[in-house]
Short mmCIF file of C-alpha atoms in Angstrom, two decimals:
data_model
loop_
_atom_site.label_atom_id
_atom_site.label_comp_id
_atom_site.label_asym_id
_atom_site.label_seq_id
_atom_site.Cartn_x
_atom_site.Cartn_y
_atom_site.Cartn_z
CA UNK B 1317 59.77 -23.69 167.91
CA UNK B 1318 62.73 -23.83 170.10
CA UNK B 1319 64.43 -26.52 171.20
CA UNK B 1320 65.20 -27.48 174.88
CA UNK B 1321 69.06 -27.90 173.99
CA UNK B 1322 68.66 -24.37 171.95
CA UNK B 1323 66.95 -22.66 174.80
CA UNK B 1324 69.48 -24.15 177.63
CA UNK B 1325 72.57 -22.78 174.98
CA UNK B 1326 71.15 -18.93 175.25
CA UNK B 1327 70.63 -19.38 178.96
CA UNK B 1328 74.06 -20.36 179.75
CA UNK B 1329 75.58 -17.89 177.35
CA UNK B 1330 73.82 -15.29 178.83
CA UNK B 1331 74.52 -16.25 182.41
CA UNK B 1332 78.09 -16.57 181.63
CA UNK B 1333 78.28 -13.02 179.73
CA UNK B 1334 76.51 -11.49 182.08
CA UNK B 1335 79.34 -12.93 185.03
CA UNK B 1336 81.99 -12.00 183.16
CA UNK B 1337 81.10 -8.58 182.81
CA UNK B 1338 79.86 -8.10 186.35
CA UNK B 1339 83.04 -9.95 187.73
CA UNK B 1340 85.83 -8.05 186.14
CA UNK B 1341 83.97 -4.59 185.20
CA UNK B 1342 82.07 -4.01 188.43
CA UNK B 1343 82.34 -6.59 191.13
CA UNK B 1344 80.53 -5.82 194.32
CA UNK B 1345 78.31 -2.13 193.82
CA UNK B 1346 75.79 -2.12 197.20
CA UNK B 1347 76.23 1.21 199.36
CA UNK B 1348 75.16 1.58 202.36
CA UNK B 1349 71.49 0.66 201.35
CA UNK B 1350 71.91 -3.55 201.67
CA UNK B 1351 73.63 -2.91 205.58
CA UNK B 1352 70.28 -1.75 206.63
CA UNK B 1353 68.70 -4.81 205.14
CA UNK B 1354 70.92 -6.30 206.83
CA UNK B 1355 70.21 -5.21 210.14
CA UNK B 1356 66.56 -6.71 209.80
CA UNK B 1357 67.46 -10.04 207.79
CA UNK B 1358 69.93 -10.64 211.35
CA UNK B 1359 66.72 -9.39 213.37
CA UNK B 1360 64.32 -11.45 211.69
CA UNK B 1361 66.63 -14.49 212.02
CA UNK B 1362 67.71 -13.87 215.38
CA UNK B 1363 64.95 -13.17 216.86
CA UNK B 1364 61.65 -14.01 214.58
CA UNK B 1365 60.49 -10.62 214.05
CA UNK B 1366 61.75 -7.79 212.11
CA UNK B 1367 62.99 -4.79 213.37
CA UNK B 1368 65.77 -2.16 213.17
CA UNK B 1369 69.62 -2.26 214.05
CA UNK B 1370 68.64 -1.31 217.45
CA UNK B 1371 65.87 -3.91 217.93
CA UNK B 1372 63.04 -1.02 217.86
CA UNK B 1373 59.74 -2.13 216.09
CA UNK B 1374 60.37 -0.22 212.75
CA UNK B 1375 61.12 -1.82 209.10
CA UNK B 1376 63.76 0.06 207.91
CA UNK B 1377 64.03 -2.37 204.60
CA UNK B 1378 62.25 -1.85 201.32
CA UNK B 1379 61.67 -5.19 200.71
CA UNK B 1380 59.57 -8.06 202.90
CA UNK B 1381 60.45 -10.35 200.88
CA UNK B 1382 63.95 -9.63 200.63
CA UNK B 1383 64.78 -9.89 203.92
CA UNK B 1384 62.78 -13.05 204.77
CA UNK B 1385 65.27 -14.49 201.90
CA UNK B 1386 68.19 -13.41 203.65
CA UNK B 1387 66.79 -14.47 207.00
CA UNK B 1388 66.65 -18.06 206.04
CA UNK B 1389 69.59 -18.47 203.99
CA UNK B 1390 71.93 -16.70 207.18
CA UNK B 1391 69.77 -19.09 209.54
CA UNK B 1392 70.45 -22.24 207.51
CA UNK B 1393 73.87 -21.80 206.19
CA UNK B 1394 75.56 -19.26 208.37
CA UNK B 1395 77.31 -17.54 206.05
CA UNK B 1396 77.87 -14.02 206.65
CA UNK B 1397 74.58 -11.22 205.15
CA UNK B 1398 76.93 -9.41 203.64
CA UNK B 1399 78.07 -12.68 201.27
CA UNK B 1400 74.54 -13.57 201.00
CA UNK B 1401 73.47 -10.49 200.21
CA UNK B 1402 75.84 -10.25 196.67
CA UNK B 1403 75.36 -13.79 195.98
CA UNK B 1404 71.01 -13.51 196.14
CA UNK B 1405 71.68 -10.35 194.19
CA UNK B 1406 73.53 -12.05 191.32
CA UNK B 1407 71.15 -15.78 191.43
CA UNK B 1408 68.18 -13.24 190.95
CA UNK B 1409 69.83 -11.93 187.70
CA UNK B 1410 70.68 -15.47 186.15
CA UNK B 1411 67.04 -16.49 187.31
CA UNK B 1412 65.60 -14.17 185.03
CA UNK B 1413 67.06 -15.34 181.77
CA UNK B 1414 64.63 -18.59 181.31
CA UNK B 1415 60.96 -16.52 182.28
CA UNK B 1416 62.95 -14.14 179.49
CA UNK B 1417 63.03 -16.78 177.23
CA UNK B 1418 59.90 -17.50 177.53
CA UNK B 1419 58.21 -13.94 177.18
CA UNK B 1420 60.04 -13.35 174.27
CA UNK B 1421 58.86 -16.42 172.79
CA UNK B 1422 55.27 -15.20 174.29
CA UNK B 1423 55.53 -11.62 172.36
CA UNK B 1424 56.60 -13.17 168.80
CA UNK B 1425 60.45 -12.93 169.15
CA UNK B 1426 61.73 -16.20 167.65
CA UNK B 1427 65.73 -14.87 168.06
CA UNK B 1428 65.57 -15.64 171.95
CA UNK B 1429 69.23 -14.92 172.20
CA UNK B 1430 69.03 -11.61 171.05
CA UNK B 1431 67.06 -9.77 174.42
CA UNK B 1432 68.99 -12.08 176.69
CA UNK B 1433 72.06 -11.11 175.53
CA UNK B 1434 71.06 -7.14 175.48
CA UNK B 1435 70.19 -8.17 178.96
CA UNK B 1436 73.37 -9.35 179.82
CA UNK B 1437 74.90 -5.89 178.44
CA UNK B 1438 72.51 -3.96 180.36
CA UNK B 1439 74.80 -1.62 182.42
CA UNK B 1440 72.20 -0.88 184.62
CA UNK B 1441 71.34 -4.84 185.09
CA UNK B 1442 74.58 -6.12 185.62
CA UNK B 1443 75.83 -3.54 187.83
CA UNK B 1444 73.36 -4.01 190.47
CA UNK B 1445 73.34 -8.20 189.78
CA UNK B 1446 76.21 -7.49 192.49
CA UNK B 1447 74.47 -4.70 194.61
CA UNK B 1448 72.95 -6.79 197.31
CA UNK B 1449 69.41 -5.13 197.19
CA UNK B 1450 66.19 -6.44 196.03
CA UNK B 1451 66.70 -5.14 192.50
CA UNK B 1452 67.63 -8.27 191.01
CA UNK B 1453 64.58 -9.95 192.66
CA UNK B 1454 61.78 -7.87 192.16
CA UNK B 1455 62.95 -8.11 188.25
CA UNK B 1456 62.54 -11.79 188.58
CA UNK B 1457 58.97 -11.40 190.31
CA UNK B 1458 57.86 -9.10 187.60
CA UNK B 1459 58.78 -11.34 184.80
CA UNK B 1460 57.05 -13.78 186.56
CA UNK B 1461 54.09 -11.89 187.39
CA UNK B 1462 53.74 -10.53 183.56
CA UNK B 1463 53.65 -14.73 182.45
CA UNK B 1464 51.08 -15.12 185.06
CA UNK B 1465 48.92 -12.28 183.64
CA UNK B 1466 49.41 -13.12 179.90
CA UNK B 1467 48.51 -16.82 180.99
CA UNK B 1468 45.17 -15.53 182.51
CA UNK B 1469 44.40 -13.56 179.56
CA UNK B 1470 44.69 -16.72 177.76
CA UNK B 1471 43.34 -19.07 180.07
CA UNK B 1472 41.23 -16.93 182.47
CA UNK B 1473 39.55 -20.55 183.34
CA UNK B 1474 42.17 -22.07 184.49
CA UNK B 1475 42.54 -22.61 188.40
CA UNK B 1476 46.45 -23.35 188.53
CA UNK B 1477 46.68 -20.06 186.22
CA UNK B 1478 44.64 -18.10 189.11
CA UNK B 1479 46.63 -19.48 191.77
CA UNK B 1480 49.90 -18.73 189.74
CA UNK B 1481 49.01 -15.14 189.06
CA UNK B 1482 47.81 -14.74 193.17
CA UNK B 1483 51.14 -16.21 193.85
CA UNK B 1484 53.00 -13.28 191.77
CA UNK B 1485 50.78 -10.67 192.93
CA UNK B 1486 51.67 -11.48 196.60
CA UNK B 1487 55.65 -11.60 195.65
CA UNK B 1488 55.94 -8.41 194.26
CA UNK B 1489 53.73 -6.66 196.59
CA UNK B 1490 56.07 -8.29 199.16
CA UNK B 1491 58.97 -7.07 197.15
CA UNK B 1492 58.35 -3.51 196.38
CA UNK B 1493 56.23 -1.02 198.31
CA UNK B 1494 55.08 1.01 195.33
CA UNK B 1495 53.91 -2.18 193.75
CA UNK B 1496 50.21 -1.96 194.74
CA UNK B 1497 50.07 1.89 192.71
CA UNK B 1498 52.12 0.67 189.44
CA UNK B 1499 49.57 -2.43 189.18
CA UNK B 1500 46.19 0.09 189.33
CA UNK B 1501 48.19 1.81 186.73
CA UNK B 1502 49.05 -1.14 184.74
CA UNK B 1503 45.50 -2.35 184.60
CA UNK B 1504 44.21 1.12 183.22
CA UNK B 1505 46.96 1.27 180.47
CA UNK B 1506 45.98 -2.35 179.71
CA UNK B 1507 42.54 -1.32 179.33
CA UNK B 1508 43.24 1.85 176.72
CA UNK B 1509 45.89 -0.57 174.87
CA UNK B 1510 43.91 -3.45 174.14
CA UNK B 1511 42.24 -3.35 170.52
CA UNK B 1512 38.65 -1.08 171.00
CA UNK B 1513 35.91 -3.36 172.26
CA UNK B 1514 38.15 -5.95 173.31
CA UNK B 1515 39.79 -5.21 176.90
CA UNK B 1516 39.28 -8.72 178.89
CA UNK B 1517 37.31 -6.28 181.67
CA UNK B 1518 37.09 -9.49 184.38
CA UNK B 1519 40.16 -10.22 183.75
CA UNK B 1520 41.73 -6.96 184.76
CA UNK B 1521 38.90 -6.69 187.81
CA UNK B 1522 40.28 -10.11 188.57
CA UNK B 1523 43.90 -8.67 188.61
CA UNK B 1524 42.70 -5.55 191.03
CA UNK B 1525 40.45 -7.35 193.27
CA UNK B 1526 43.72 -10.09 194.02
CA UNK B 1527 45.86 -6.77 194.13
CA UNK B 1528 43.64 -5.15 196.38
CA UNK B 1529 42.91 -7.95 199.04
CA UNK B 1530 47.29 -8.79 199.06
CA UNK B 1531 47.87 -5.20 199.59
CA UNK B 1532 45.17 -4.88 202.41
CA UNK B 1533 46.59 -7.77 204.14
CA UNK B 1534 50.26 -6.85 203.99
CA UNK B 1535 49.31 -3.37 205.04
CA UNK B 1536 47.20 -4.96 208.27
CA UNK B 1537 50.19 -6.93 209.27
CA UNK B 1538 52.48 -4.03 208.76
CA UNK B 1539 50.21 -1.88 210.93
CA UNK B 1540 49.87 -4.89 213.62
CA UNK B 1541 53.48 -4.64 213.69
CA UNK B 1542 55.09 -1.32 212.87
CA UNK B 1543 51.98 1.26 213.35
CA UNK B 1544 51.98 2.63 209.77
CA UNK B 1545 50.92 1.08 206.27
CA UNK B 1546 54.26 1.35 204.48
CA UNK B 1547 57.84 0.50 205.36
CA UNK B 1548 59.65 3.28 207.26
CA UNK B 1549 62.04 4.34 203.61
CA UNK B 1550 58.60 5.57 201.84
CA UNK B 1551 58.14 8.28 204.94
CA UNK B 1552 61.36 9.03 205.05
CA UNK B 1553 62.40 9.33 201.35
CA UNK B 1554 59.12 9.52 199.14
CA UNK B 1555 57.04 11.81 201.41
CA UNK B 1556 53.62 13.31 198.96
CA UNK B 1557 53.24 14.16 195.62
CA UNK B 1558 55.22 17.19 193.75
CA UNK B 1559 55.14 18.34 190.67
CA UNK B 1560 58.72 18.97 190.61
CA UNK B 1561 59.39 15.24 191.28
CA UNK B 1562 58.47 15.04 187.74
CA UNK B 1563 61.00 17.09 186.67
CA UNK B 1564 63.69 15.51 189.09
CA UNK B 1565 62.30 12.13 187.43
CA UNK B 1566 62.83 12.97 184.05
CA UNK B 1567 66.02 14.13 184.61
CA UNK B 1568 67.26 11.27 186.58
CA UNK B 1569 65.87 9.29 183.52
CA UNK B 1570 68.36 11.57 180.92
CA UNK B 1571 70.89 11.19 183.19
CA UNK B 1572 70.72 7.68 184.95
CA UNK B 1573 69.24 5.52 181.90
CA UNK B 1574 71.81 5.17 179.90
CA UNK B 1575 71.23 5.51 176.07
CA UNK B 1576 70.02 1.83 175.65
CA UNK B 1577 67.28 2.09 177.94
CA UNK B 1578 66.17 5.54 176.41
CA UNK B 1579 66.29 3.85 173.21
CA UNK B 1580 64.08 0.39 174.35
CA UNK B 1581 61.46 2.46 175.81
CA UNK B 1582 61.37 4.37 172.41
CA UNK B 1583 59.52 0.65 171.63
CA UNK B 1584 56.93 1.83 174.12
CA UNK B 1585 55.59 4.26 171.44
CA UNK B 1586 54.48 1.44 169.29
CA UNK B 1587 51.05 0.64 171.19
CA UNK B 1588 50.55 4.11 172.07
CA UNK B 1589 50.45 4.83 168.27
CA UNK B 1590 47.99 2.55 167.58
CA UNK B 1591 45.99 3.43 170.29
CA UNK B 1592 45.64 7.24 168.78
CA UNK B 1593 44.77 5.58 165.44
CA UNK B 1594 41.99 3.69 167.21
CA UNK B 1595 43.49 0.34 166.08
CA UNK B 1596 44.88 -0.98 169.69
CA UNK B 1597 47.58 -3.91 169.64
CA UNK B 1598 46.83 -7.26 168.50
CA UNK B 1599 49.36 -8.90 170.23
CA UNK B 1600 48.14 -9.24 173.95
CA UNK B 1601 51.57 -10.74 175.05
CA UNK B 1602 52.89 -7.32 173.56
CA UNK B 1603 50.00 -5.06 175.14
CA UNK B 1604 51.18 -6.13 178.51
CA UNK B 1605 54.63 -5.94 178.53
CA UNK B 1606 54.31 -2.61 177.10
CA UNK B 1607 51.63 -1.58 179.91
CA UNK B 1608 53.67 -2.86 182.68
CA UNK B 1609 56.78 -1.08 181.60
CA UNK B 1610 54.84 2.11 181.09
CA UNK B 1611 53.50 1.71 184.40
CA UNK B 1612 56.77 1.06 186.27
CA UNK B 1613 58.60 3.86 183.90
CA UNK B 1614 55.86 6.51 185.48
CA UNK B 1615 56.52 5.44 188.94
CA UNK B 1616 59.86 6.10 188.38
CA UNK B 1617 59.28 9.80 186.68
CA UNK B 1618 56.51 10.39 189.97
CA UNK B 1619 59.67 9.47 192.72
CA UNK B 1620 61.45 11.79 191.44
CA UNK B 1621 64.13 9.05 190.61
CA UNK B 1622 67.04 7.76 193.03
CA UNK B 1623 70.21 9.13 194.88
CA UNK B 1624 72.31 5.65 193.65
CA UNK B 1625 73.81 5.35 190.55
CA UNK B 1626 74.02 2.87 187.98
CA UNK B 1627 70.27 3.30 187.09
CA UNK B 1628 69.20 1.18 189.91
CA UNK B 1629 65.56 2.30 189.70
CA UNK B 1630 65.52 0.52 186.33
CA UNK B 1631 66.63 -2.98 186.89
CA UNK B 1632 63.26 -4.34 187.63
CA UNK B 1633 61.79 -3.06 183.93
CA UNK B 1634 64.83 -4.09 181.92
CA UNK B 1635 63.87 -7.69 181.15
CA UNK B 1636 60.67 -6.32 179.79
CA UNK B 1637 61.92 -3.41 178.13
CA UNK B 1638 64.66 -5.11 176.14
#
């Protein structure tokens, strides 16, 4: 068992290792990407709706959620977006080292300071805690959604536990627009994963049926507002299915990973060999931490990767994968 004053020592040595790095190897790393978040985040707070630089009815950001964040922060303190933008960028990051603490506890790692710290290295991680996009933040949502789904598996009784897990199916949807297709995936990994004759079926239905009804409502307001189901960046840059997107994928994963991350999702391969022995994972913390990141990794292979460097695609799956 760890203690509080044992848990709040990795936490702060994390945080700090992780500023020093980003600080005086990095500093700020957004493009051009956060300026049209921007744009909204002054629409929305302006003017109470969302809308483009020119004040046309089209959401140019990735991220709902995102912008609503930087909507009320500009509105309340006045600081500038662009300021608000790196600093939400690098709270996000430090926010995720206590859920961290806790999953590793969750999945039987009793050296907590170990996958913070490999955290706090992360090249990828710490180079976009400074980016100014929604990176940062939709890692913290997953973390927090992968608690709330390992606390219904245990718990599946529990009202504050169903409310919880609602709660961080709603953020990331908000966060992400491809978040809807990695959960359907997620669920049907989790299924294959589990130990044979064990997968918690109404649990998963419970996690597709909240997934489904968040997804249909966002998508309804988006339509209300915008005319189209998705944010205007999946027309523009995802477009359909190609089977060379695969191939761009992978490569972007060689290229863009980094050799850590190749080697954590090497880890992957530990459920997925005892799934083709028929044995399944007995771990269920485990089992969904590796389903998740499986699920998130494929998205990324299916987009065909990202034009930005630093392995930006990956920061949301690095607190799981390390």
């Amino acid at each position: 068992m760890v203690s509080i004053n044992e848990r709040t020592s990795h936490v702060v040595f994390s945080s700090l290792l992780l500023l020093l790095i980003a600080f005086f190897a990095f500093g700020s790393s957004g493009q051009d990407d956060p300026y049209i978040t921007f744009a909204a985040a002054q629409q929305l707070a302006d003017h109470g709706h969302i809308a483009n630089i020119n004040g046309e009815a089209v959401e140019q950001g990735s991220s709902v959620l995102h912008v609503a964040i930087l909507a009320v922060l500009y509105k309340l303190t006045g600081i500038s977006l662009g300021q608000l933008g790196v600093f939400t960028s690098l709270f996000f990051a430090l926010a995720c080292f206590p859920p961290l603490h806790r999953l590793a506890l969750q999945t039987g790692i009793t050296r907590t300071a170990f996958p913070m710290a490999l955290l706090a290295l992360s090249t990828a991680f710490v180079y976009w805690s400074m980016g100014a996009l929604e990176s940062t933040l939709t890692a913290f949502t997953v973390l927090h959604l992968v608690q709330a789904i390992i606390a219904s598996l245990h718990n599946p009784q529990g009202k504050g536990g169903r409310i919880y897990l609602f709660v961080a199916i709603c953020a990331f949807l908000l966060t992400r627009p491809e978040a809807f297709f990695v959960l359907l995936l997620f669920t049907a990994l989790l299924a294959l994963l589990f130990r044979p004759g064990l997968p918690p079926y109404r649990q998963l239905a419970t996690i597709i049926v909240m997934a489904m009804a968040a997804f249909a409502l966002l998508a309804l307001w988006r339509w209300h507002n915008f005319g189209q189901a998705f944010p205007q960046p999946v027309y523009a840059k995802a477009g359909g299915f190609e089977a060379k997107k695969l191939f761009y994928g992978l490569a972007y994963f060689v290229v863009s990973a980094q050799a850590s991350i190749i080697l954590y999702s090497l880890n992957l391969l530990r459920p997925v060999y005892g799934w083709l022995r028929g044995r399944g994972e007995s771990n269920q913390a485990f089992v969904v931490v590796a389903a998740f990141s499986m699920a998130y990794l494929a998205f990324v292979l299916a987009s065909g990767g990202d034009w930005m460097g630093g392995g930006r695609f990956f920061v949301p799956v690095m607190p799981l994968l390390v």
